Amino acid sequence: FENAIDPAHAVVSHHTLVGSRYDDPAGFQCVVERPMTGAGGFRCALDPAVPPFNTIGKYDAETSYDFQPPALLKIDWRHEGGRFLTSHYCVPTRPGWCRHYVATVAQRNPEAGNAIRLHRWFKLNLFTLTSPGWLTHVLGPTFLHQDMVLLHQQEKIIAQGRGQDIAQQWKDQVFTPSTADKMTLFFYKWFEKNGPIEWAPGMDQMPPIERDASKLFDTYEMHTKYCTHCQGALRNTEIATAVTAAVAGVKFFWVGASVVFTAALLGSGGEAGSLDVFDLARAVEPSAYGDLFSAVSLAITAVFLNGFAGMFKTYPFSHSEDDIIMEGTAKIGLSNDGPSAYIDVVDSLVFRGQDAPGFKAANPHNRGCECSGCDIKNFDGIKSVVLKAKQEKANAAKRAVVKEDVVPTAR
């Protein structure tokens, strides 16, 4: 939970997936929107909202973190073109373990144009929101495992065997001079006053550090074993792998048989040892080359499917190695700010028709939600000084244009 509530860690720990640890880190202030209380938690806005929520120097979106006790964190990202509310529910199950639930709600305002499509936060969340459940689940470890080892070991090191006193232990061992750590400090103050967690008798001890990577990154035992979506996807992937490999094997056998048969025909009409490989290549039926291409393609597909099936079982990660999944998100334009043809298509399909005349009248807003118009207690305007100054400058420029248009001219 401490990790999720720290905005500064995202582009560093999740390098290549949501940003760059070399280019994106930037300073920011935490502006308190709702002061901390035991029952109400707290809410803070980032000033400015740094990557991955904005591009450095281009601040046109705002982000707030809303902690609602005992285990709910809402990341509220707002742009004139839409809004994403991502809820993280972290349920502690035993010392050193928690069950993590994530839900995302999207609001889109097509009237504001498509500038929102350039934001990596919009692109990543829209991809997650529109993907099948099993795909979201199997790709989840590509994000969570990036900092799992760090979190797993730091928790044990700080606790020093006294898991129930971790709030006090943390305060004594960690130096936090930056205002960017304000929410982390708030959370530990809340936990110190309202904790510890009442574990079952005999279950209150923090487990030792797990150094076996096969157990630490075991996605099957931690998720797939209990998830019907992923069990079905794993079964189908394994069937597809077996079928694809079998067809590839049959085609390889057929190509080999064709070559042997052709060689036998050529050899029967000439002297032994006079068979030329180029003559053989010319004599082989042209269809054999098509079969060979199909066999190679199917074999490559089977290898890919086998690797994908393995992600349902284990997904080891090391920051010292290149990761094909991380690089893949960058290639289709999800992990950086800028245009993405994929997102253009998905956004158009998901939110099509919302900018049509009469749409709002035919689909009236159901009051009582968490939008900025309904949730007055949590959102009473822009908190980011940087964003407010930018919007005021833009509005002043618009007023100047309007003023020029209405200035009377001499006849």
Tab-separated table of C-alpha atoms in Angstrom:
chain	number	residue	atom	x	y	z
A	1	PHE	CA	0.000	0.000	0.000
A	2	GLU	CA	2.852	2.341	0.811
A	3	ASN	CA	4.199	1.706	-2.684
A	4	ALA	CA	0.904	2.522	-4.427
A	5	ILE	CA	0.522	5.764	-2.492
A	6	ASP	CA	3.946	7.042	-3.575
A	7	PRO	CA	3.637	8.823	-6.974
A	8	ALA	CA	7.396	9.344	-7.299
A	9	HIS	CA	8.156	5.628	-7.626
A	10	ALA	CA	6.113	4.963	-10.789
A	11	VAL	CA	8.481	5.986	-13.590
A	12	VAL	CA	11.517	4.690	-11.672
A	13	SER	CA	10.302	1.231	-10.614
A	14	HIS	CA	8.141	0.714	-13.703
A	15	HIS	CA	10.754	1.795	-16.212
A	16	THR	CA	9.710	1.322	-19.893
A	17	LEU	CA	6.162	0.319	-18.904
A	18	VAL	CA	4.855	3.721	-17.761
A	19	GLY	CA	7.853	5.946	-18.463
A	20	SER	CA	11.600	6.355	-18.232
A	21	ARG	CA	13.593	6.404	-15.008
A	22	TYR	CA	16.169	8.570	-16.774
A	23	ASP	CA	13.976	11.267	-18.323
A	24	ASP	CA	10.721	11.433	-16.351
A	25	PRO	CA	11.471	11.912	-12.624
A	26	ALA	CA	10.473	15.434	-11.534
A	27	GLY	CA	9.706	17.303	-8.336
A	28	PHE	CA	6.205	18.105	-7.148
A	29	GLN	CA	4.261	19.298	-4.116
A	30	CYS	CA	1.448	17.443	-2.345
A	31	VAL	CA	-1.521	19.772	-1.823
A	32	VAL	CA	-3.873	18.551	0.915
A	33	GLU	CA	-7.455	18.454	-0.352
A	34	ARG	CA	-8.911	16.568	2.620
A	35	PRO	CA	-6.982	16.535	5.920
A	36	MET	CA	-6.276	13.174	7.519
A	37	THR	CA	-8.786	11.715	9.975
A	38	GLY	CA	-9.095	8.255	11.426
A	39	ALA	CA	-12.361	7.447	9.657
A	40	GLY	CA	-11.989	9.559	6.499
A	41	GLY	CA	-8.347	9.001	5.576
A	42	PHE	CA	-6.970	11.842	3.440
A	43	ARG	CA	-6.827	13.202	-0.111
A	44	CYS	CA	-3.942	15.037	-1.780
A	45	ALA	CA	-3.425	16.575	-5.226
A	46	LEU	CA	-0.072	16.596	-7.021
A	47	ASP	CA	1.245	20.023	-7.972
A	48	PRO	CA	2.053	19.547	-10.752
A	49	ALA	CA	0.972	16.043	-11.764
A	50	VAL	CA	4.299	14.658	-12.970
A	51	PRO	CA	4.890	11.661	-15.302
A	52	PRO	CA	3.213	9.283	-15.877
A	53	PHE	CA	0.234	11.613	-15.362
A	54	ASN	CA	1.639	14.435	-17.529
A	55	THR	CA	4.556	15.192	-19.775
A	56	ILE	CA	7.178	17.396	-18.111
A	57	GLY	CA	6.480	20.976	-19.148
A	58	LYS	CA	3.058	20.138	-20.605
A	59	TYR	CA	0.747	20.188	-17.632
A	60	ASP	CA	-2.867	19.879	-18.825
A	61	ALA	CA	-4.096	17.145	-16.449
A	62	GLU	CA	-4.440	16.934	-12.676
A	63	THR	CA	-4.124	13.947	-10.342
A	64	SER	CA	-5.293	13.337	-6.779
A	65	TYR	CA	-4.690	10.425	-4.424
A	66	ASP	CA	-7.595	9.578	-2.128
A	67	PHE	CA	-7.001	7.151	0.763
A	68	GLN	CA	-10.216	5.803	2.283
A	69	PRO	CA	-9.596	3.554	5.309
A	70	PRO	CA	-8.858	0.877	5.874
A	71	ALA	CA	-7.582	-0.390	2.511
A	72	LEU	CA	-8.883	1.649	-0.444
A	73	LEU	CA	-6.785	4.019	-2.572
A	74	LYS	CA	-8.304	5.947	-5.479
A	75	ILE	CA	-6.062	7.583	-8.075
A	76	ASP	CA	-8.154	10.334	-9.654
A	77	TRP	CA	-6.783	11.562	-13.012
A	78	ARG	CA	-8.634	14.489	-14.604
A	79	HIS	CA	-8.281	16.087	-18.017
A	80	GLU	CA	-10.661	18.347	-19.924
A	81	GLY	CA	-11.145	15.472	-22.369
A	82	GLY	CA	-12.002	12.853	-19.761
A	83	ARG	CA	-11.256	11.259	-16.433
A	84	PHE	CA	-9.954	7.956	-15.077
A	85	LEU	CA	-10.687	6.880	-11.513
A	86	THR	CA	-8.517	3.875	-10.616
A	87	SER	CA	-9.359	2.138	-7.341
A	88	HIS	CA	-6.814	-0.087	-5.591
A	89	TYR	CA	-8.210	-2.251	-2.814
A	90	CYS	CA	-5.393	-3.921	-0.891
A	91	VAL	CA	-6.677	-6.527	1.555
A	92	PRO	CA	-4.077	-7.867	4.009
A	93	THR	CA	-4.517	-11.635	4.356
A	94	ARG	CA	-1.556	-12.508	6.593
A	95	PRO	CA	1.725	-10.806	7.540
A	96	GLY	CA	3.697	-10.093	4.382
A	97	TRP	CA	0.777	-10.911	2.060
A	98	CYS	CA	-2.154	-8.981	0.608
A	99	ARG	CA	-4.855	-9.509	-2.000
A	100	HIS	CA	-4.866	-6.720	-4.579
A	101	TYR	CA	-8.070	-5.717	-6.416
A	102	VAL	CA	-8.109	-3.000	-9.092
A	103	ALA	CA	-11.114	-1.365	-10.765
A	104	THR	CA	-11.065	1.488	-13.281
A	105	VAL	CA	-13.889	3.855	-14.222
A	106	ALA	CA	-13.622	6.027	-17.344
A	107	GLN	CA	-15.445	9.230	-18.252
A	108	ARG	CA	-14.953	10.792	-21.671
A	109	ASN	CA	-15.778	14.251	-22.971
A	110	PRO	CA	-15.484	14.063	-26.780
A	111	GLU	CA	-16.491	17.728	-27.073
A	112	ALA	CA	-13.057	18.666	-25.726
A	113	GLY	CA	-11.318	17.022	-28.675
A	114	ASN	CA	-8.768	14.212	-28.849
A	115	ALA	CA	-5.748	15.758	-27.115
A	116	ILE	CA	-6.334	13.307	-24.263
A	117	ARG	CA	-5.291	10.459	-26.563
A	118	LEU	CA	-1.684	11.659	-26.369
A	119	HIS	CA	-1.465	10.988	-22.616
A	120	ARG	CA	0.227	7.732	-21.606
A	121	TRP	CA	-2.004	7.486	-18.518
A	122	PHE	CA	-5.102	7.601	-20.714
A	123	LYS	CA	-3.609	5.080	-23.154
A	124	LEU	CA	-2.495	2.574	-20.521
A	125	ASN	CA	-5.806	2.724	-18.661
A	126	LEU	CA	-7.901	2.507	-21.825
A	127	PHE	CA	-5.898	-0.550	-22.917
A	128	THR	CA	-6.495	-2.183	-19.523
A	129	LEU	CA	-10.160	-1.222	-19.462
A	130	THR	CA	-10.933	-2.674	-22.903
A	131	SER	CA	-8.831	-5.851	-22.713
A	132	PRO	CA	-10.322	-9.280	-21.841
A	133	GLY	CA	-10.079	-10.176	-18.158
A	134	TRP	CA	-7.605	-13.000	-18.720
A	135	LEU	CA	-5.285	-10.719	-20.732
A	136	THR	CA	-5.338	-8.042	-18.033
A	137	HIS	CA	-4.575	-10.706	-15.418
A	138	VAL	CA	-1.713	-12.351	-17.282
A	139	LEU	CA	-0.105	-8.984	-18.046
A	140	GLY	CA	-0.562	-7.760	-14.463
A	141	PRO	CA	2.694	-9.337	-13.233
A	142	THR	CA	4.620	-7.404	-15.900
A	143	PHE	CA	3.752	-4.352	-13.776
A	144	LEU	CA	3.599	-5.792	-10.251
A	145	HIS	CA	6.786	-7.864	-10.486
A	146	GLN	CA	8.879	-4.834	-11.421
A	147	ASP	CA	9.159	-3.789	-7.791
A	148	MET	CA	8.050	-6.957	-5.987
A	149	VAL	CA	11.531	-8.027	-4.868
A	150	LEU	CA	12.291	-4.543	-3.527
A	151	LEU	CA	9.033	-4.331	-1.574
A	152	HIS	CA	9.231	-7.899	-0.316
A	153	GLN	CA	12.709	-7.448	1.128
A	154	GLN	CA	12.384	-3.858	2.382
A	155	GLU	CA	9.298	-4.742	4.411
A	156	LYS	CA	11.146	-7.550	6.191
A	157	ILE	CA	14.290	-5.445	6.716
A	158	ILE	CA	12.383	-2.519	8.234
A	159	ALA	CA	10.142	-4.713	10.395
A	160	GLN	CA	13.158	-6.552	11.873
A	161	GLY	CA	10.878	-9.318	13.089
A	162	ARG	CA	8.449	-6.871	14.705
A	163	GLY	CA	5.767	-6.682	12.029
A	164	GLN	CA	3.116	-5.186	14.290
A	165	ASP	CA	5.409	-2.252	15.119
A	166	ILE	CA	6.286	-1.478	11.492
A	167	ALA	CA	4.858	2.065	11.684
A	168	GLN	CA	7.308	2.955	14.467
A	169	GLN	CA	10.131	0.959	12.901
A	170	TRP	CA	9.654	2.768	9.586
A	171	LYS	CA	9.752	6.196	11.236
A	172	ASP	CA	13.020	5.377	12.982
A	173	GLN	CA	14.779	4.025	9.882
A	174	VAL	CA	13.646	6.194	6.954
A	175	PHE	CA	14.613	9.813	6.206
A	176	THR	CA	11.943	11.712	4.215
A	177	PRO	CA	12.995	15.330	3.621
A	178	SER	CA	10.887	15.782	0.446
A	179	THR	CA	7.299	17.011	0.408
A	180	ALA	CA	6.684	14.354	-2.254
A	181	ASP	CA	6.643	11.842	0.636
A	182	LYS	CA	3.787	13.625	2.416
A	183	MET	CA	1.199	10.955	1.579
A	184	THR	CA	3.487	8.169	2.748
A	185	LEU	CA	3.931	10.002	6.050
A	186	PHE	CA	0.159	10.511	6.309
A	187	PHE	CA	-0.457	6.811	5.761
A	188	TYR	CA	2.016	5.718	8.422
A	189	LYS	CA	0.615	8.244	10.886
A	190	TRP	CA	-2.852	6.881	10.199
A	191	PHE	CA	-1.615	3.292	10.609
A	192	GLU	CA	0.224	4.136	13.828
A	193	LYS	CA	-2.976	5.575	15.345
A	194	ASN	CA	-5.418	3.006	13.953
A	195	GLY	CA	-3.312	-0.167	13.695
A	196	PRO	CA	-2.059	-2.749	14.155
A	197	ILE	CA	-3.970	-5.347	12.171
A	198	GLU	CA	-5.583	-7.924	14.423
A	199	TRP	CA	-4.230	-11.153	12.980
A	200	ALA	CA	-5.412	-14.557	14.108
A	201	PRO	CA	-3.457	-15.957	17.092
A	202	GLY	CA	-0.158	-17.436	16.005
A	203	MET	CA	-0.304	-15.663	12.607
A	204	ASP	CA	1.150	-12.301	13.611
A	205	GLN	CA	4.800	-12.925	12.715
A	206	MET	CA	6.376	-11.547	9.558
A	207	PRO	CA	7.754	-14.393	7.384
A	208	PRO	CA	11.457	-14.428	6.452
A	209	ILE	CA	12.738	-13.071	3.138
A	210	GLU	CA	11.981	-15.456	0.277
A	211	ARG	CA	15.099	-15.783	-1.878
A	212	ASP	CA	13.811	-18.514	-4.187
A	213	ALA	CA	12.787	-16.646	-7.344
A	214	SER	CA	10.609	-19.551	-8.524
A	215	LYS	CA	8.413	-19.098	-5.433
A	216	LEU	CA	8.517	-15.320	-5.385
A	217	PHE	CA	7.369	-15.017	-9.015
A	218	ASP	CA	4.985	-18.009	-8.955
A	219	THR	CA	1.917	-16.523	-10.673
A	220	TYR	CA	0.140	-19.885	-10.828
A	221	GLU	CA	-0.009	-20.418	-7.068
A	222	MET	CA	-0.725	-16.740	-6.357
A	223	HIS	CA	-3.383	-16.160	-9.017
A	224	THR	CA	-4.041	-18.559	-11.909
A	225	LYS	CA	-4.902	-21.469	-9.605
A	226	TYR	CA	-7.877	-19.511	-8.239
A	227	CYS	CA	-8.980	-17.551	-11.332
A	228	THR	CA	-11.523	-19.119	-13.718
A	229	HIS	CA	-10.648	-16.585	-16.461
A	230	CYS	CA	-6.963	-17.490	-16.390
A	231	GLN	CA	-7.544	-21.242	-15.989
A	232	GLY	CA	-9.644	-21.235	-19.158
A	233	ALA	CA	-7.130	-19.088	-21.055
A	234	LEU	CA	-4.228	-21.318	-19.932
A	235	ARG	CA	-6.074	-24.478	-20.990
A	236	ASN	CA	-6.949	-23.000	-24.398
A	237	THR	CA	-3.400	-21.731	-24.917
A	238	GLU	CA	-1.914	-25.140	-24.100
A	239	ILE	CA	-4.359	-26.824	-26.524
A	240	ALA	CA	-3.503	-24.299	-29.239
A	241	THR	CA	0.202	-24.881	-28.600
A	242	ALA	CA	-0.144	-28.652	-28.911
A	243	VAL	CA	-2.263	-28.448	-32.080
A	244	THR	CA	0.020	-25.882	-33.715
A	245	ALA	CA	3.145	-27.911	-32.879
A	246	ALA	CA	1.526	-31.101	-34.187
A	247	VAL	CA	0.513	-29.496	-37.492
A	248	ALA	CA	3.998	-27.979	-37.830
A	249	GLY	CA	5.501	-31.456	-37.248
A	250	VAL	CA	3.278	-33.039	-39.888
A	251	LYS	CA	4.212	-30.352	-42.416
A	252	PHE	CA	7.941	-30.751	-41.674
A	253	PHE	CA	7.563	-34.514	-42.175
A	254	TRP	CA	5.719	-33.976	-45.467
A	255	VAL	CA	8.389	-31.583	-46.745
A	256	GLY	CA	11.125	-34.022	-45.748
A	257	ALA	CA	9.335	-36.897	-47.431
A	258	SER	CA	8.919	-34.843	-50.624
A	259	VAL	CA	12.630	-34.012	-50.704
A	260	VAL	CA	13.658	-37.641	-50.102
A	261	PHE	CA	11.248	-38.886	-52.771
A	262	THR	CA	12.515	-36.326	-55.303
A	263	ALA	CA	16.139	-37.194	-54.481
A	264	ALA	CA	15.373	-40.878	-54.970
A	265	LEU	CA	13.873	-40.179	-58.393
A	266	LEU	CA	16.869	-38.086	-59.443
A	267	GLY	CA	19.317	-40.654	-58.100
A	268	SER	CA	17.664	-43.524	-59.943
A	269	GLY	CA	18.272	-41.817	-63.275
A	270	GLY	CA	21.939	-40.937	-62.833
A	271	GLU	CA	25.216	-42.151	-61.405
A	272	ALA	CA	25.669	-42.476	-57.665
A	273	GLY	CA	27.161	-39.396	-56.089
A	274	SER	CA	26.298	-37.150	-59.009
A	275	LEU	CA	23.202	-35.624	-57.350
A	276	ASP	CA	23.535	-31.833	-57.152
A	277	VAL	CA	21.735	-29.909	-54.404
A	278	PHE	CA	20.699	-27.186	-56.832
A	279	ASP	CA	19.215	-29.749	-59.174
A	280	LEU	CA	17.332	-31.203	-56.247
A	281	ALA	CA	16.033	-27.745	-55.217
A	282	ARG	CA	14.763	-27.145	-58.748
A	283	ALA	CA	13.175	-30.563	-58.976
A	284	VAL	CA	11.223	-30.381	-55.717
A	285	GLU	CA	7.545	-29.559	-56.156
A	286	PRO	CA	6.892	-25.795	-55.665
A	287	SER	CA	4.173	-26.616	-53.146
A	288	ALA	CA	6.856	-28.055	-50.854
A	289	TYR	CA	8.286	-24.575	-50.337
A	290	GLY	CA	4.888	-23.283	-49.306
A	291	ASP	CA	4.576	-26.203	-46.876
A	292	LEU	CA	8.047	-25.418	-45.505
A	293	PHE	CA	7.113	-21.787	-44.905
A	294	SER	CA	3.890	-22.886	-43.188
A	295	ALA	CA	5.785	-25.375	-41.020
A	296	VAL	CA	8.323	-22.760	-39.889
A	297	SER	CA	5.571	-20.208	-39.193
A	298	LEU	CA	3.556	-22.730	-37.190
A	299	ALA	CA	6.645	-23.781	-35.223
A	300	ILE	CA	7.404	-20.153	-34.327
A	301	THR	CA	3.755	-19.685	-33.325
A	302	ALA	CA	3.929	-22.776	-31.101
A	303	VAL	CA	7.053	-21.442	-29.370
A	304	PHE	CA	5.338	-18.079	-28.801
A	305	LEU	CA	2.176	-19.745	-27.447
A	306	ASN	CA	4.256	-21.933	-25.139
A	307	GLY	CA	6.008	-18.842	-23.771
A	308	PHE	CA	2.675	-17.060	-23.320
A	309	ALA	CA	1.264	-20.080	-21.461
A	310	GLY	CA	4.289	-19.913	-19.184
A	311	MET	CA	3.258	-16.409	-18.080
A	312	PHE	CA	0.214	-17.970	-16.389
A	313	LYS	CA	2.625	-20.044	-14.291
A	314	THR	CA	5.605	-17.818	-13.560
A	315	TYR	CA	6.899	-14.417	-14.601
A	316	PRO	CA	10.415	-13.664	-13.298
A	317	PHE	CA	11.649	-10.115	-13.735
A	318	SER	CA	14.990	-8.363	-13.421
A	319	HIS	CA	15.668	-4.677	-14.034
A	320	SER	CA	19.093	-5.597	-15.390
A	321	GLU	CA	17.567	-7.441	-18.354
A	322	ASP	CA	15.562	-6.210	-21.330
A	323	ASP	CA	11.954	-7.303	-21.220
A	324	ILE	CA	10.014	-8.001	-24.413
A	325	ILE	CA	6.654	-7.119	-22.827
A	326	MET	CA	7.912	-3.746	-21.592
A	327	GLU	CA	9.507	-2.953	-24.919
A	328	GLY	CA	6.300	-4.002	-26.644
A	329	THR	CA	4.216	-1.400	-24.812
A	330	ALA	CA	6.679	1.241	-25.941
A	331	LYS	CA	6.546	0.056	-29.547
A	332	ILE	CA	2.754	0.473	-29.815
A	333	GLY	CA	2.950	3.862	-28.115
A	334	LEU	CA	1.371	3.074	-24.733
A	335	SER	CA	4.258	3.834	-22.360
A	336	ASN	CA	5.084	7.294	-23.684
A	337	ASP	CA	3.203	10.469	-24.493
A	338	GLY	CA	2.310	10.889	-28.135
A	339	PRO	CA	0.053	9.491	-30.857
A	340	SER	CA	-0.912	5.829	-31.039
A	341	ALA	CA	-2.954	4.413	-33.928
A	342	TYR	CA	-4.142	1.584	-31.680
A	343	ILE	CA	-5.566	4.002	-29.085
A	344	ASP	CA	-7.152	6.168	-31.787
A	345	VAL	CA	-9.138	3.158	-33.015
A	346	VAL	CA	-10.084	1.893	-29.538
A	347	ASP	CA	-11.103	5.338	-28.275
A	348	SER	CA	-13.259	5.920	-31.361
A	349	LEU	CA	-15.001	2.562	-30.945
A	350	VAL	CA	-15.548	2.680	-27.178
A	351	PHE	CA	-16.815	6.249	-26.952
A	352	ARG	CA	-18.358	6.638	-30.399
A	353	GLY	CA	-21.573	8.620	-30.579
A	354	GLN	CA	-21.044	10.577	-27.348
A	355	ASP	CA	-20.373	13.790	-29.268
A	356	ALA	CA	-23.474	13.384	-31.425
A	357	PRO	CA	-26.249	16.024	-31.108
A	358	GLY	CA	-28.835	14.968	-28.574
A	359	PHE	CA	-26.634	12.328	-26.891
A	360	LYS	CA	-26.569	14.079	-23.512
A	361	ALA	CA	-30.313	14.742	-23.617
A	362	ALA	CA	-31.001	11.085	-24.402
A	363	ASN	CA	-28.518	9.898	-21.734
A	364	PRO	CA	-29.021	12.156	-18.701
A	365	HIS	CA	-26.366	12.130	-16.007
A	366	ASN	CA	-27.227	9.866	-13.093
A	367	ARG	CA	-26.372	12.096	-10.148
A	368	GLY	CA	-24.585	10.767	-7.114
A	369	CYS	CA	-21.386	9.541	-8.762
A	370	GLU	CA	-17.823	10.698	-8.101
A	371	CYS	CA	-17.535	13.173	-10.983
A	372	SER	CA	-16.386	16.718	-10.257
A	373	GLY	CA	-19.977	17.954	-10.498
A	374	CYS	CA	-21.346	15.530	-7.900
A	375	ASP	CA	-18.436	14.900	-5.547
A	376	ILE	CA	-18.190	18.452	-4.213
A	377	LYS	CA	-16.723	17.400	-0.848
A	378	ASN	CA	-13.658	15.902	-2.536
A	379	PHE	CA	-13.298	18.109	-5.585
A	380	ASP	CA	-13.873	21.844	-5.397
A	381	GLY	CA	-11.699	23.045	-8.260
A	382	ILE	CA	-8.139	22.808	-9.502
A	383	LYS	CA	-5.555	22.440	-6.735
A	384	SER	CA	-2.438	22.463	-8.906
A	385	VAL	CA	-0.927	25.945	-9.070
A	386	VAL	CA	0.950	25.009	-12.254
A	387	LEU	CA	-2.171	23.763	-14.035
A	388	LYS	CA	-4.289	26.686	-12.794
A	389	ALA	CA	-1.748	29.218	-14.069
A	390	LYS	CA	-1.622	27.489	-17.445
A	391	GLN	CA	-5.412	27.462	-17.776
A	392	GLU	CA	-5.704	31.090	-16.690
A	393	LYS	CA	-3.140	32.050	-19.340
A	394	ALA	CA	-5.099	30.128	-22.000
A	395	ASN	CA	-8.368	31.731	-20.916
A	396	ALA	CA	-6.770	35.192	-21.009
A	397	ALA	CA	-5.605	34.518	-24.558
A	398	LYS	CA	-9.139	33.486	-25.551
A	399	ARG	CA	-10.629	36.627	-23.976
A	400	ALA	CA	-8.117	38.771	-25.847
A	401	VAL	CA	-9.166	37.181	-29.137
A	402	VAL	CA	-12.837	37.740	-28.369
A	403	LYS	CA	-12.158	41.353	-27.399
A	404	GLU	CA	-10.403	41.976	-30.711
A	405	ASP	CA	-13.378	40.559	-32.570
A	406	VAL	CA	-15.884	42.923	-30.955
A	407	VAL	CA	-13.834	46.121	-31.169
A	408	PRO	CA	-15.805	48.525	-33.411
A	409	THR	CA	-14.031	49.784	-36.486
A	410	ALA	CA	-14.343	53.240	-38.000
A	411	ARG	CA	-16.394	53.581	-41.168
